[in-house]
Amino acid sequence: VPPHARFVNIELLVTNSDTALVRTALVRTKGDTTNATLLAAYPVAVGVLGGFSRMFAEIETDSSQVIQYDVSDATATLTIDVLGFTE
């Protein structure tokens, strides 16, 4: 992302390897504690692995073009692809 970009257009994919519980991912501007994009991955069925969710979002970057993410626990995996940017 170029230094003058203020927003990134991203694709988020969160996968869930837990067989019973919902797992989540949060994506936000680095350092922001109030606004976040939440993505939840539900199990396919109780006892079955492989739930996932996919979404697209526009997130504001900080002054270093950084965003922050968090997953609910080790059974959740988050993939973030940058698709573009806005100045």
PDB file of C-alpha atoms in Angstrom:
ATOM      1  CA  VAL A   1       0.000   0.000   0.000  1.00  0.00           C
ATOM      2  CA  PRO A   2       1.497   3.371  -0.939  1.00  0.00           C
ATOM      3  CA  PRO A   3       2.340   5.854   1.836  1.00  0.00           C
ATOM      4  CA  HIS A   4      -0.489   8.226   0.889  1.00  0.00           C
ATOM      5  CA  ALA A   5      -3.235   5.559   1.161  1.00  0.00           C
ATOM      6  CA  ARG A   6      -5.669   6.051   4.052  1.00  0.00           C
ATOM      7  CA  PHE A   7      -8.007   3.087   3.495  1.00  0.00           C
ATOM      8  CA  VAL A   8      -7.403  -0.478   2.315  1.00  0.00           C
ATOM      9  CA  ASN A   9      -9.962  -2.652   0.574  1.00  0.00           C
ATOM     10  CA  ILE A  10      -9.510  -6.149   1.940  1.00  0.00           C
ATOM     11  CA  GLU A  11     -10.925  -9.626   1.628  1.00  0.00           C
ATOM     12  CA  LEU A  12     -11.216 -11.544   4.904  1.00  0.00           C
ATOM     13  CA  LEU A  13     -11.509 -15.302   5.231  1.00  0.00           C
ATOM     14  CA  VAL A  14     -11.842 -16.849   8.680  1.00  0.00           C
ATOM     15  CA  THR A  15     -11.867 -20.622   9.056  1.00  0.00           C
ATOM     16  CA  ASN A  16     -12.951 -22.647  12.044  1.00  0.00           C
ATOM     17  CA  SER A  17     -11.397 -25.991  12.923  1.00  0.00           C
ATOM     18  CA  ASP A  18     -13.519 -26.388  16.066  1.00  0.00           C
ATOM     19  CA  THR A  19     -16.338 -28.920  15.820  1.00  0.00           C
ATOM     20  CA  ALA A  20     -18.835 -27.205  18.122  1.00  0.00           C
ATOM     21  CA  LEU A  21     -18.111 -23.520  18.792  1.00  0.00           C
ATOM     22  CA  VAL A  22     -18.293 -20.309  16.756  1.00  0.00           C
ATOM     23  CA  ARG A  23     -14.917 -18.651  16.187  1.00  0.00           C
ATOM     24  CA  THR A  24     -14.452 -14.985  15.317  1.00  0.00           C
ATOM     25  CA  ALA A  25     -11.962 -12.539  13.879  1.00  0.00           C
ATOM     26  CA  LEU A  26     -11.795  -8.773  14.448  1.00  0.00           C
ATOM     27  CA  VAL A  27     -10.086  -6.322  12.097  1.00  0.00           C
ATOM     28  CA  ARG A  28      -9.608  -2.642  12.936  1.00  0.00           C
ATOM     29  CA  THR A  29      -7.414   0.394  12.490  1.00  0.00           C
ATOM     30  CA  LYS A  30      -4.287  -0.224  14.570  1.00  0.00           C
ATOM     31  CA  GLY A  31      -4.755   1.247  18.030  1.00  0.00           C
ATOM     32  CA  ASP A  32      -8.520   1.784  17.654  1.00  0.00           C
ATOM     33  CA  THR A  33     -10.361   0.180  20.558  1.00  0.00           C
ATOM     34  CA  THR A  34     -13.937   1.137  19.664  1.00  0.00           C
ATOM     35  CA  ASN A  35     -14.564   0.334  15.986  1.00  0.00           C
ATOM     36  CA  ALA A  36     -13.915  -3.090  14.503  1.00  0.00           C
ATOM     37  CA  THR A  37     -15.178  -5.328  11.724  1.00  0.00           C
ATOM     38  CA  LEU A  38     -16.344  -8.664  13.138  1.00  0.00           C
ATOM     39  CA  LEU A  39     -16.395 -11.866  11.110  1.00  0.00           C
ATOM     40  CA  ALA A  40     -17.740 -15.117  12.599  1.00  0.00           C
ATOM     41  CA  ALA A  41     -17.117 -18.689  11.397  1.00  0.00           C
ATOM     42  CA  TYR A  42     -19.654 -21.285  12.452  1.00  0.00           C
ATOM     43  CA  PRO A  43     -18.980 -25.036  12.458  1.00  0.00           C
ATOM     44  CA  VAL A  44     -20.508 -26.836   9.478  1.00  0.00           C
ATOM     45  CA  ALA A  45     -22.324 -29.108  11.954  1.00  0.00           C
ATOM     46  CA  VAL A  46     -21.612 -30.362  15.444  1.00  0.00           C
ATOM     47  CA  GLY A  47     -18.749 -32.807  15.181  1.00  0.00           C
ATOM     48  CA  VAL A  48     -17.787 -31.679  11.646  1.00  0.00           C
ATOM     49  CA  LEU A  49     -14.712 -29.550  10.889  1.00  0.00           C
ATOM     50  CA  GLY A  50     -14.403 -26.879   8.255  1.00  0.00           C
ATOM     51  CA  GLY A  51     -16.691 -23.890   8.859  1.00  0.00           C
ATOM     52  CA  PHE A  52     -15.679 -20.603   7.238  1.00  0.00           C
ATOM     53  CA  SER A  53     -16.879 -17.072   6.498  1.00  0.00           C
ATOM     54  CA  ARG A  54     -15.725 -14.616   3.855  1.00  0.00           C
ATOM     55  CA  MET A  55     -16.333 -10.881   3.539  1.00  0.00           C
ATOM     56  CA  PHE A  56     -14.987  -7.723   1.980  1.00  0.00           C
ATOM     57  CA  ALA A  57     -14.323  -4.551   3.966  1.00  0.00           C
ATOM     58  CA  GLU A  58     -12.735  -1.130   3.764  1.00  0.00           C
ATOM     59  CA  ILE A  59     -10.563  -0.393   6.798  1.00  0.00           C
ATOM     60  CA  GLU A  60      -8.779   2.838   7.667  1.00  0.00           C
ATOM     61  CA  THR A  61      -5.035   2.429   8.158  1.00  0.00           C
ATOM     62  CA  ASP A  62      -2.945   4.218  10.753  1.00  0.00           C
ATOM     63  CA  SER A  63      -0.190   6.650   9.716  1.00  0.00           C
ATOM     64  CA  SER A  64       2.087   3.670   8.916  1.00  0.00           C
ATOM     65  CA  GLN A  65      -0.566   1.917   6.731  1.00  0.00           C
ATOM     66  CA  VAL A  66      -1.094  -0.761   9.386  1.00  0.00           C
ATOM     67  CA  ILE A  67      -4.297  -2.521  10.451  1.00  0.00           C
ATOM     68  CA  GLN A  68      -4.750  -4.733  13.501  1.00  0.00           C
ATOM     69  CA  TYR A  69      -6.460  -8.119  13.754  1.00  0.00           C
ATOM     70  CA  ASP A  70      -7.324 -10.677  16.392  1.00  0.00           C
ATOM     71  CA  VAL A  71      -8.815 -14.179  16.298  1.00  0.00           C
ATOM     72  CA  SER A  72     -10.882 -15.680  19.100  1.00  0.00           C
ATOM     73  CA  ASP A  73      -8.572 -18.649  19.713  1.00  0.00           C
ATOM     74  CA  ALA A  74      -6.167 -21.119  18.123  1.00  0.00           C
ATOM     75  CA  THR A  75      -8.901 -22.976  16.218  1.00  0.00           C
ATOM     76  CA  ALA A  76      -9.639 -19.865  14.118  1.00  0.00           C
ATOM     77  CA  THR A  77      -7.453 -18.895  11.161  1.00  0.00           C
ATOM     78  CA  LEU A  78      -7.693 -15.511   9.440  1.00  0.00           C
ATOM     79  CA  THR A  79      -6.455 -14.749   5.932  1.00  0.00           C
ATOM     80  CA  ILE A  80      -6.380 -11.110   4.809  1.00  0.00           C
ATOM     81  CA  ASP A  81      -5.820 -10.143   1.170  1.00  0.00           C
ATOM     82  CA  VAL A  82      -5.410  -6.487   0.177  1.00  0.00           C
ATOM     83  CA  LEU A  83      -7.446  -5.842  -2.970  1.00  0.00           C
ATOM     84  CA  GLY A  84      -6.855  -2.115  -3.329  1.00  0.00           C
ATOM     85  CA  PHE A  85      -6.636   1.208  -1.536  1.00  0.00           C
ATOM     86  CA  THR A  86      -8.256   4.638  -1.320  1.00  0.00           C
ATOM     87  CA  GLU A  87      -6.394   7.889  -0.824  1.00  0.00           C
TER      88      GLU A  87
END
